[in-house]
Structures are given as C-alpha cells and as structure tokens.
Amino acid sequence: MEFKIKTGALATHKTPCLVLGIFEKRKLSGPAERIDEASDGHLSRLLKKGDIEGEAGQTLMLYDLPGVTAERVLLIGLGKKKEFTRANYRKALAAATTLLQQSGAGEATLALPETLPNTLDLYTSVRDAVVTVEDKVYRYSHTRDDKRAPKTPLKRLNLWIGKKSETAQAERAARHGQAMAEGIRLARELGNLPGNVCTPSYLAEQARALGNQYPRLEVEVLEEDQMAELGMGALLSVSRGSRQPAKLIVMHYRGAPKETKPLVLVGKGLTFDAGGISLKPAAEMDEMKYDMAGGAAVIGALRAACELELPIHLIGVVPASENLPDGAANKPGDIVTSLSGQTIEILNTDAEGRLILCDALTYCERFDPEIVVDLATLTGACVVALGKHPAGLFTTDDRLAAELLAAGEAAGDRAWRMPLWEEYQSQLDSNFADMANVGGRDGGAITAACFLSRFTKKYRWAHLDIAGITWLTGKEKGGTGRPVALLTHWLLERAGQG
C-alpha cells in the first residue's frame, strides 16, 4: 500500500472517501467538527437520527455530504472521549479498513483525531495507523483461490494531520510504519505457508532472496555436513528424523562500520513439529507449522532494518529443521553433544526447539556480539502462564530487559518479564549427561529458558518465548507476525531513530 501525509482544508480535499472519528454520545472529533461546519450542521443532524453512537469500532458510510468535496464520508466510532485508548484507536482503524476494502473506493483519507490517547503522540498514532491498516488488508492466497478478495482493494491511504509544521514527523512515522508492516507481512506469510511448502530449504531460499534484494545484506546458509564438521550435535539430532535437511541460515546486515559489535537475533525455525518419538496429539497438530515463527520474525525484522537502512550492525541466525518420528529420530534417553561440548540427555523429543537453539546460540560467539536476543515458540507453559497477549521475556540483564519491555510497549507488541533464577537450574540435572532437555512440569517456560542460558555465558542475552502470540486459532486462524514490531522498534532505538 501507499501512504501519504496530507494537510489543508478537509472540506475541499478530493478523495473517494474521507474517514472521520466520532466519540460516544455522538461527540465529534476535531476533524469531524470541521466537516460539520462546512456542511452547515448537516453531519450533526444526521447523527441525531441515531444510526451511530460512537462506540469503538462502529461504522457508518455517508454519501454526498453538502459542502464537502469527498465522494463518501466514513464515520468510525472511537469510544468514550475520556477513555480514548490505544486499543480503541486500533479497533476503529481496523473496522474502517474492513469497510473500505468492501466499499470499492480504492483510496481514502483518514483524518487523524487531534485528541489522542495518553499513550500516543503524533508519531505513534501515524505509525499505528500504517501498521494496523496493512495488517487488515493482508490476505493469504499462496495456496488458494481467494474468491472473497475485494474487487477494488484499498491501495492508497492519505493520513491528514492538522498542523503542516508536523509533516516531517508524520512522514517519518509513516516510513517506519511501512517498513515494520512489510516485516510483519513477510513473517505472517512464511508462517501461514504449509509445512510441505515452507521447509528449511524454502526458508533459506527466502533469506537468499532478501540478500539479493538489499545490497547491505549478505546471506550464508550452512548445510548439514558443515554443521556436522563444526560439532552441532544437538541441532542435527533433531533433523535426523526428517527427509528435509536442516539449514543454519545466517544473515549479515552491515549498516555500521565493521568494528561495530553486532546485535544478533536468533529465531527458532522448526518448519513442522510433530513432536518426534514423543508424538503430539493429533488435534490441532496442523498449527505446528507455526513452530518456525521465531525464525520468520527474525527474517521479517531483518527486512525492516534493510528497508530503513538502519545504521547498525545486525545479524540474524535461523536454525531450521523439522521434528518428525522416524527410525533415525531422537529417542527418549538419547544423549547428544552440543556445539558447546556440553552433553544433553533427551528426556522428551518434543522439547526440540531448545536443541536447535542451543547450537545456534553457541555459534553466535564467533560474532563477538554486543547483544543476542533469541525468540522461539518454545513452550506451552508460557501460554498457560501469560495467555496469548504478551511474549514471555527472560534475562538476568536488567538494562536489556528494560529496553525490550519499553520497545514492546511503544510498538503495542508487549512482553512480560519472567523470573530466571538460579534455583530453577537444578531441575535440569541428569544422572547421565551434563543436563536434561526438560525440567519437569513445574515452571516449564522458566526451565526452558534456564536451559538456553547455559549456552549464552559469553555475551549479553535475552530470550523471548513467543508461543502464545504468533498465531490465532479458530475462525481467525493465521499468523500474526509478532514480535516483528517489538524487534523493529528496539532496533530503531538502538540506531538512535526511535
């Protein structure tokens, strides 16, 4: 989509559709008041008929409003004015986009309300508008005939602001929002693809395609023989049960001088997880195609960084594999040797994500990184603990935790810090190896993070458990692209552009 910032007289602005906000009890937003004045009170008289009250997400399309050049005027409910929240703002934007997709307008102008929620400024409101609208116009069609696709989809949205002096700030926000949205869209698309299409090799191809698109991005893909030579016994033990070869995808974005220590994002790329010999239940197993959402988010965040040409040194690492039952697959009780030299007793083959991640995290030592952040759909225990709203954040680095939590709040893509205390480490004790790959039912998300922490001693590190946030179920089943927004905002802050 194309986004443009507009200023000037709303009443004479030519557009197929002008979108205005209405608060509860039919109270007009600032831009709506301007249109009401231009129409000689016609808008107020229409509202008195009671077709819209202004509740968050309500919509009403009007035609041929006197004194107004716009072909259509779409009213969207913003909720109570005194309780105008970011959530209601996004809900209104989503509802408006859905109706615009159906209207056949193809283009519209959104007059941003001048009264914004306490948590929003102009920059954030514009960026939220871009990201929310892009989210709603996304449609999956890679493996189906999308018969319900709009005949005239929304292709351009103008964002009207009241002060011309704020144009540069709004344009910056729109540019950041578009890059963020493109990264989210890529992550969603990769996640939505079926496991027989989005294999480890396919993920590697998509990373290489990005490398061909952006000159600052170099992509290297390690094959199984290279990983074996390095000693990645944990990662390769997972892929043994699959006919699809594992890949270690390494993406180098160089936007800063070579001597700059890199930020490293590591994403779990399990393109399908049946659980291995510890087979998962059949119900909803199809959703295990989303077990590569961490890897998809890393690729999406790298794309956003490339689009923005951020002045940072950034590396993305995606260990990619499948986890299937086979005669060569891991068995409960097997012991493998990781790249770090530490041995691991595999008590549950369905705790495989940490096995591919631990070798990837050890591999990151060669980059002498400033910070490493890994993200993975790692545990159902995190979903039980936090539900499907925030990611679980684990780190002993208070400063890094504060950065990531703040980035999540700013991006509307929140995380919640969980404990990573030494007391949990003993749950991973094994009589036969340096550690077990699971620590029992108690605190499962925490012991999973404790396991990863044993491979991150040489750099600053944080872990995001994203099992609850990366896809929706039921009628709305599909990938969300989270936490690309959080990561992109964090990278913007690190680049001094947040």
mmCIF file of N, CA, C and O in Angstrom, residues 1-7 13-19 72 96-97 100-101 103-111 129-130 133-134 137 152-160 171 178 185:
data_model
loop_
_atom_site.group_PDB
_atom_site.id
_atom_site.type_symbol
_atom_site.label_atom_id
_atom_site.label_comp_id
_atom_site.label_asym_id
_atom_site.label_seq_id
_atom_site.Cartn_x
_atom_site.Cartn_y
_atom_site.Cartn_z
ATOM 1 N N MET A 1 0.824 -1.200 0.000
ATOM 2 C CA MET A 1 0.000 0.000 0.000
ATOM 3 C C MET A 1 0.858 1.250 0.000
ATOM 4 O O MET A 1 2.007 1.223 0.407
ATOM 5 N N GLU A 2 0.250 2.334 -0.438
ATOM 6 C CA GLU A 2 0.925 3.638 -0.440
ATOM 7 C C GLU A 2 0.291 4.526 0.629
ATOM 8 O O GLU A 2 -0.929 4.570 0.767
ATOM 9 N N PHE A 3 1.131 5.210 1.385
ATOM 10 C CA PHE A 3 0.657 6.117 2.421
ATOM 11 C C PHE A 3 1.244 7.502 2.172
ATOM 12 O O PHE A 3 2.440 7.637 1.900
ATOM 13 N N LYS A 4 0.396 8.530 2.265
ATOM 14 C CA LYS A 4 0.835 9.908 2.077
ATOM 15 C C LYS A 4 0.301 10.767 3.221
ATOM 16 O O LYS A 4 -0.819 10.561 3.707
ATOM 17 N N ILE A 5 1.080 11.745 3.630
ATOM 18 C CA ILE A 5 0.650 12.690 4.665
ATOM 19 C C ILE A 5 0.034 13.902 3.979
ATOM 20 O O ILE A 5 0.617 14.458 3.032
ATOM 21 N N LYS A 6 -1.131 14.322 4.449
ATOM 22 C CA LYS A 6 -1.847 15.452 3.863
ATOM 23 C C LYS A 6 -2.193 16.482 4.944
ATOM 24 O O LYS A 6 -2.413 16.136 6.107
ATOM 25 N N THR A 7 -2.234 17.739 4.526
ATOM 26 C CA THR A 7 -2.696 18.830 5.397
ATOM 27 C C THR A 7 -3.637 19.712 4.583
ATOM 28 O O THR A 7 -3.884 19.448 3.411
ATOM 29 N N HIS A 13 -10.918 18.783 0.286
ATOM 30 C CA HIS A 13 -9.949 17.734 -0.063
ATOM 31 C C HIS A 13 -10.619 16.681 -0.947
ATOM 32 O O HIS A 13 -11.634 16.095 -0.592
ATOM 33 N N LYS A 14 -10.054 16.463 -2.121
ATOM 34 C CA LYS A 14 -10.619 15.485 -3.049
ATOM 35 C C LYS A 14 -10.158 14.078 -2.671
ATOM 36 O O LYS A 14 -8.976 13.798 -2.630
ATOM 37 N N THR A 15 -11.117 13.222 -2.413
ATOM 38 C CA THR A 15 -10.819 11.841 -2.057
ATOM 39 C C THR A 15 -12.054 10.989 -2.283
ATOM 40 O O THR A 15 -13.186 11.471 -2.098
ATOM 41 N N PRO A 16 -11.891 9.732 -2.668
ATOM 42 C CA PRO A 16 -13.051 8.844 -2.790
ATOM 43 C C PRO A 16 -13.757 8.605 -1.461
ATOM 44 O O PRO A 16 -14.951 8.318 -1.428
ATOM 45 N N CYS A 17 -13.013 8.725 -0.354
ATOM 46 C CA CYS A 17 -13.635 8.523 0.955
ATOM 47 C C CYS A 17 -12.849 9.249 2.032
ATOM 48 O O CYS A 17 -11.632 9.091 2.131
ATOM 49 N N LEU A 18 -13.547 10.036 2.833
ATOM 50 C CA LEU A 18 -12.953 10.740 3.963
ATOM 51 C C LEU A 18 -13.381 10.033 5.244
ATOM 52 O O LEU A 18 -14.574 9.827 5.478
ATOM 53 N N VAL A 19 -12.417 9.643 6.078
ATOM 54 C CA VAL A 19 -12.699 8.885 7.292
ATOM 55 C C VAL A 19 -12.569 9.817 8.496
ATOM 56 O O VAL A 19 -11.522 10.439 8.710
ATOM 57 N N ARG A 72 -17.394 10.164 -0.462
ATOM 58 C CA ARG A 72 -18.002 9.456 0.658
ATOM 59 C C ARG A 72 -17.408 10.008 1.950
ATOM 60 O O ARG A 72 -16.275 10.478 1.962
ATOM 61 N N ALA A 96 -12.598 0.495 10.154
ATOM 62 C CA ALA A 96 -12.641 1.367 8.980
ATOM 63 C C ALA A 96 -12.003 0.692 7.770
ATOM 64 O O ALA A 96 -12.526 0.760 6.653
ATOM 65 N N THR A 97 -10.882 0.023 7.995
ATOM 66 C CA THR A 97 -10.190 -0.639 6.885
ATOM 67 C C THR A 97 -11.044 -1.748 6.293
ATOM 68 O O THR A 97 -11.128 -1.901 5.063
ATOM 69 N N LEU A 100 -13.656 -0.106 4.186
ATOM 70 C CA LEU A 100 -13.058 0.490 2.990
ATOM 71 C C LEU A 100 -12.722 -0.578 1.954
ATOM 72 O O LEU A 100 -12.865 -0.351 0.746
ATOM 73 N N GLN A 101 -12.288 -1.742 2.411
ATOM 74 C CA GLN A 101 -11.995 -2.844 1.495
ATOM 75 C C GLN A 101 -13.251 -3.283 0.744
ATOM 76 O O GLN A 101 -13.183 -3.700 -0.417
ATOM 77 N N SER A 103 -15.886 -1.237 0.165
ATOM 78 C CA SER A 103 -16.590 -0.094 -0.425
ATOM 79 C C SER A 103 -16.307 0.122 -1.901
ATOM 80 O O SER A 103 -17.095 0.761 -2.601
ATOM 81 N N GLY A 104 -15.185 -0.385 -2.382
ATOM 82 C CA GLY A 104 -14.805 -0.133 -3.760
ATOM 83 C C GLY A 104 -14.138 1.212 -3.971
ATOM 84 O O GLY A 104 -13.863 1.601 -5.112
ATOM 85 N N ALA A 105 -13.843 1.930 -2.881
ATOM 86 C CA ALA A 105 -13.233 3.259 -3.016
ATOM 87 C C ALA A 105 -11.808 3.173 -3.559
ATOM 88 O O ALA A 105 -11.382 4.003 -4.358
ATOM 89 N N GLY A 106 -11.044 2.203 -3.100
ATOM 90 C CA GLY A 106 -9.669 2.029 -3.579
ATOM 91 C C GLY A 106 -8.674 2.974 -2.950
ATOM 92 O O GLY A 106 -7.482 2.690 -2.873
ATOM 93 N N GLU A 107 -9.157 4.138 -2.520
ATOM 94 C CA GLU A 107 -8.308 5.158 -1.891
ATOM 95 C C GLU A 107 -9.137 5.895 -0.856
ATOM 96 O O GLU A 107 -10.359 6.029 -1.005
ATOM 97 N N ALA A 108 -8.499 6.366 0.186
ATOM 98 C CA ALA A 108 -9.224 7.087 1.231
ATOM 99 C C ALA A 108 -8.289 8.054 1.932
ATOM 100 O O ALA A 108 -7.059 7.967 1.799
ATOM 101 N N THR A 109 -8.877 8.974 2.680
ATOM 102 C CA THR A 109 -8.127 9.895 3.526
ATOM 103 C C THR A 109 -8.612 9.753 4.951
ATOM 104 O O THR A 109 -9.811 9.910 5.225
ATOM 105 N N LEU A 110 -7.708 9.417 5.837
ATOM 106 C CA LEU A 110 -8.018 9.275 7.256
ATOM 107 C C LEU A 110 -7.630 10.557 7.968
ATOM 108 O O LEU A 110 -6.462 10.947 7.968
ATOM 109 N N ALA A 111 -8.620 11.232 8.536
ATOM 110 C CA ALA A 111 -8.354 12.444 9.313
ATOM 111 C C ALA A 111 -8.092 12.026 10.748
ATOM 112 O O ALA A 111 -9.012 11.668 11.486
ATOM 113 N N ALA A 129 -1.401 3.667 12.692
ATOM 114 C CA ALA A 129 -2.367 3.658 11.593
ATOM 115 C C ALA A 129 -1.847 2.844 10.418
ATOM 116 O O ALA A 129 -2.558 2.013 9.848
ATOM 117 N N VAL A 130 -0.594 3.063 10.063
ATOM 118 C CA VAL A 130 0.003 2.344 8.934
ATOM 119 C C VAL A 130 0.057 0.850 9.217
ATOM 120 O O VAL A 130 -0.361 0.022 8.393
ATOM 121 N N VAL A 133 -3.598 -0.742 9.414
ATOM 122 C CA VAL A 133 -4.250 -0.828 8.105
ATOM 123 C C VAL A 133 -3.592 -1.917 7.254
ATOM 124 O O VAL A 133 -4.281 -2.739 6.623
ATOM 125 N N GLU A 134 -2.267 -1.959 7.247
ATOM 126 C CA GLU A 134 -1.571 -3.008 6.496
ATOM 127 C C GLU A 134 -1.941 -4.392 7.023
ATOM 128 O O GLU A 134 -2.072 -5.354 6.255
ATOM 129 N N VAL A 137 -5.445 -5.338 5.588
ATOM 130 C CA VAL A 137 -5.565 -5.576 4.135
ATOM 131 C C VAL A 137 -4.832 -6.849 3.710
ATOM 132 O O VAL A 137 -4.996 -7.316 2.579
ATOM 133 N N THR A 152 -12.032 -4.081 -5.597
ATOM 134 C CA THR A 152 -11.227 -2.854 -5.632
ATOM 135 C C THR A 152 -10.598 -2.683 -4.256
ATOM 136 O O THR A 152 -11.118 -1.962 -3.399
ATOM 137 N N PRO A 153 -9.486 -3.347 -4.008
ATOM 138 C CA PRO A 153 -8.870 -3.272 -2.678
ATOM 139 C C PRO A 153 -8.304 -1.884 -2.397
ATOM 140 O O PRO A 153 -8.003 -1.120 -3.319
ATOM 141 N N LEU A 154 -8.164 -1.593 -1.132
ATOM 142 C CA LEU A 154 -7.581 -0.322 -0.720
ATOM 143 C C LEU A 154 -6.103 -0.304 -1.087
ATOM 144 O O LEU A 154 -5.326 -1.140 -0.628
ATOM 145 N N LYS A 155 -5.718 0.628 -1.940
ATOM 146 C CA LYS A 155 -4.338 0.701 -2.432
ATOM 147 C C LYS A 155 -3.576 1.907 -1.889
ATOM 148 O O LYS A 155 -2.349 1.921 -1.858
ATOM 149 N N ARG A 156 -4.314 2.939 -1.497
ATOM 150 C CA ARG A 156 -3.652 4.170 -1.031
ATOM 151 C C ARG A 156 -4.454 4.765 0.121
ATOM 152 O O ARG A 156 -5.680 4.853 0.055
ATOM 153 N N LEU A 157 -3.751 5.182 1.150
ATOM 154 C CA LEU A 157 -4.385 5.860 2.277
ATOM 155 C C LEU A 157 -3.619 7.140 2.569
ATOM 156 O O LEU A 157 -2.413 7.119 2.836
ATOM 157 N N ASN A 158 -4.332 8.251 2.508
ATOM 158 C CA ASN A 158 -3.772 9.535 2.905
ATOM 159 C C ASN A 158 -4.050 9.748 4.395
ATOM 160 O O ASN A 158 -5.151 9.462 4.867
ATOM 161 N N LEU A 159 -3.067 10.211 5.113
ATOM 162 C CA LEU A 159 -3.218 10.484 6.540
ATOM 163 C C LEU A 159 -3.197 11.993 6.745
ATOM 164 O O LEU A 159 -2.163 12.642 6.557
ATOM 165 N N TRP A 160 -4.343 12.549 7.100
ATOM 166 C CA TRP A 160 -4.462 14.003 7.267
ATOM 167 C C TRP A 160 -4.086 14.381 8.690
ATOM 168 O O TRP A 160 -4.518 13.765 9.666
ATOM 169 N N GLU A 171 5.655 12.014 8.326
ATOM 170 C CA GLU A 171 6.230 11.251 7.209
ATOM 171 C C GLU A 171 7.254 10.243 7.709
ATOM 172 O O GLU A 171 7.338 9.119 7.196
ATOM 173 N N GLN A 178 5.631 1.619 7.573
ATOM 174 C CA GLN A 178 5.612 0.782 6.373
ATOM 175 C C GLN A 178 6.686 -0.299 6.432
ATOM 176 O O GLN A 178 6.442 -1.453 6.060
ATOM 177 N N ARG A 185 4.316 -8.530 7.533
ATOM 178 C CA ARG A 185 3.654 -9.259 6.440
ATOM 179 C C ARG A 185 4.490 -10.461 6.006
ATOM 180 O O ARG A 185 3.959 -11.558 5.791
#
